[in-house]
PDB file of C-alpha atoms in Angstrom:
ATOM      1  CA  UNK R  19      -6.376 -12.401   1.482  1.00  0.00           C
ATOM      2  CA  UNK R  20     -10.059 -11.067   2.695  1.00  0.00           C
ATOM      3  CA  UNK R  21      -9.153  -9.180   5.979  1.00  0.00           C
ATOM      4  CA  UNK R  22      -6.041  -7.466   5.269  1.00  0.00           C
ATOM      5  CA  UNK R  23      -5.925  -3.669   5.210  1.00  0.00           C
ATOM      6  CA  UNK R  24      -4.990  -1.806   2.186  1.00  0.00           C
ATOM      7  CA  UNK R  25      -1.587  -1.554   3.910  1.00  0.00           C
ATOM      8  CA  UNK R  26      -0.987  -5.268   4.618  1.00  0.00           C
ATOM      9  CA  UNK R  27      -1.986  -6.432   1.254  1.00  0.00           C
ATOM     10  CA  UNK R  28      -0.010  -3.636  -0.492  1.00  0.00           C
ATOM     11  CA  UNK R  29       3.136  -5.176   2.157  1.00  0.00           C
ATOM     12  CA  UNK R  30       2.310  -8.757   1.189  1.00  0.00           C
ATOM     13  CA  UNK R  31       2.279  -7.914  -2.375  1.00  0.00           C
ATOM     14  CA  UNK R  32       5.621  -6.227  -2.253  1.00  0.00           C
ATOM     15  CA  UNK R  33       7.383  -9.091  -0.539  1.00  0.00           C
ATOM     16  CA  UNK R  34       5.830 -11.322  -2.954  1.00  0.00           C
ATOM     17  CA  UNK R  35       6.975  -9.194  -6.156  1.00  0.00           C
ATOM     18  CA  UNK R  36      10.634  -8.528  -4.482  1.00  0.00           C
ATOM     19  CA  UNK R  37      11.745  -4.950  -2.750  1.00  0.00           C
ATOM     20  CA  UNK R  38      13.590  -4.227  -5.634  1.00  0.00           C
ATOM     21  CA  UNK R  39      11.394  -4.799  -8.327  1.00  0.00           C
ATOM     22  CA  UNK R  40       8.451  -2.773  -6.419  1.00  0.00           C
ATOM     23  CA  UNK R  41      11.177  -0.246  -5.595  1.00  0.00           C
ATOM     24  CA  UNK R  42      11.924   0.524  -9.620  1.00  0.00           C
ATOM     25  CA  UNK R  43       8.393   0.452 -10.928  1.00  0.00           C
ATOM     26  CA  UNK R  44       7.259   2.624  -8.184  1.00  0.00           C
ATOM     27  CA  UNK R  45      10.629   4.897  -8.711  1.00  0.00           C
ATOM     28  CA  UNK R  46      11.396   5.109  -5.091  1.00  0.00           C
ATOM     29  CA  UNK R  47      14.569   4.433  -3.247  1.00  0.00           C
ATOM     30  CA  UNK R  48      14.793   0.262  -1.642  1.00  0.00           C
ATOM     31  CA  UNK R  49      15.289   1.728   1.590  1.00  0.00           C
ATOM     32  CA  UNK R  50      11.929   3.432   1.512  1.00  0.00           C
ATOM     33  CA  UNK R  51       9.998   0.533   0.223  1.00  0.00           C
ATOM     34  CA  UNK R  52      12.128  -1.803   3.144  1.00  0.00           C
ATOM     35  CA  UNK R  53      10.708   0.740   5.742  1.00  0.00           C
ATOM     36  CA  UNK R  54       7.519   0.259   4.547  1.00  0.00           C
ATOM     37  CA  UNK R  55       7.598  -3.357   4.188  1.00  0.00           C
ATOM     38  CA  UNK R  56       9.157  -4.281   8.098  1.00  0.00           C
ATOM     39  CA  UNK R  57       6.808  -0.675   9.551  1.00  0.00           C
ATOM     40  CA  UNK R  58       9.094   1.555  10.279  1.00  0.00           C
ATOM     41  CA  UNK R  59       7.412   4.023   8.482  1.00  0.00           C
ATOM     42  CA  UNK R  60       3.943   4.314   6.865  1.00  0.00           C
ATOM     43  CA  UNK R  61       2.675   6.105   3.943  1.00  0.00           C
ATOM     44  CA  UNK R  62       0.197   8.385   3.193  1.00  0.00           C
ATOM     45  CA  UNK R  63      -3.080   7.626   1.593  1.00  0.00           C
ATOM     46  CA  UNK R  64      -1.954   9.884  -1.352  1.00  0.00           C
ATOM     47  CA  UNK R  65       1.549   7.657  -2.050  1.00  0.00           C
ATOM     48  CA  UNK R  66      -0.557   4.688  -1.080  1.00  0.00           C
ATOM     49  CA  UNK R  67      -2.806   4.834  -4.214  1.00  0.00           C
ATOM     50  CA  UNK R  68       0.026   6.741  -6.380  1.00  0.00           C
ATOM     51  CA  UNK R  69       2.440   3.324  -6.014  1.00  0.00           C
ATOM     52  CA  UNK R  70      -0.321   1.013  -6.239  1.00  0.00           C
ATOM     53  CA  UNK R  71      -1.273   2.849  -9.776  1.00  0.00           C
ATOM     54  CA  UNK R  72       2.250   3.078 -10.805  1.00  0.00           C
ATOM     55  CA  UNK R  73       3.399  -0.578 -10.578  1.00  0.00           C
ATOM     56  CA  UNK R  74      -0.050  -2.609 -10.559  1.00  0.00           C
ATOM     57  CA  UNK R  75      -1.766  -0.391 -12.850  1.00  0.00           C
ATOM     58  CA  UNK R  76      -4.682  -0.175 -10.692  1.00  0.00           C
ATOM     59  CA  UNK R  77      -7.080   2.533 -10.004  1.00  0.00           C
ATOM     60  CA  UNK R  78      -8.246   3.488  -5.865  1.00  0.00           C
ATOM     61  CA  UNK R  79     -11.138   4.813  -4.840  1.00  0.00           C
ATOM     62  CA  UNK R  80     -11.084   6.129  -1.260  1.00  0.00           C
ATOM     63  CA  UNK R  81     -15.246   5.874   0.275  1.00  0.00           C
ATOM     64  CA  UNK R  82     -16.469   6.147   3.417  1.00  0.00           C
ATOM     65  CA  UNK R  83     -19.419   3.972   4.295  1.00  0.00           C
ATOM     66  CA  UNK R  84     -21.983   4.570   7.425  1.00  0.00           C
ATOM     67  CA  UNK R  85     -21.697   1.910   9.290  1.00  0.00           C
ATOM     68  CA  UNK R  86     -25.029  -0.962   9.930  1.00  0.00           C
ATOM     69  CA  UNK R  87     -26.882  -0.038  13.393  1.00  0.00           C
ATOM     70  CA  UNK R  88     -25.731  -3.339  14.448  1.00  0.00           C
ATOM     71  CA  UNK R  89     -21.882  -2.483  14.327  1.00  0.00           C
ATOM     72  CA  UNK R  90     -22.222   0.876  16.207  1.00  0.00           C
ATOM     73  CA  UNK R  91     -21.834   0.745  19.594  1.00  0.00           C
TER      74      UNK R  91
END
């Protein structure tokens, strides 16, 4: 879905893959993937990207844009 942070979508996708599926292609314990998943805990941008590598075989690239005059305040 267009609007979602990375965090959301990477939370949407796990529920939709299953907890414990996610959990043993990203070779991390269910409880840390459930803490993720209901926001009791967030990860960092590194563990972000390494999980989303691991188990979707995807590549991240981090940028930072400067934003259009029309958005700054």
């Amino acid at each position: 879905n267009e609007g979602l942070s990375l965090e959301e979508a990477l939370r949407e996708s796990i529920k939709s893959m299953g907890l414990q599926a996610f959990a043993e292609k990203a070779e991390i314990s269910i409880s840390y993937v459930s803490d993720f998943v209901n926001k009791r805990r967030k990860w960092s941008t590194d563990n972000l990207m390494k999980y989303i590598e691991q188990v979707f075989q995807l590549k991240t690239k981090l940028s930072i844009e400067v934003p259009d005059s029309s958005e700054v305040a």
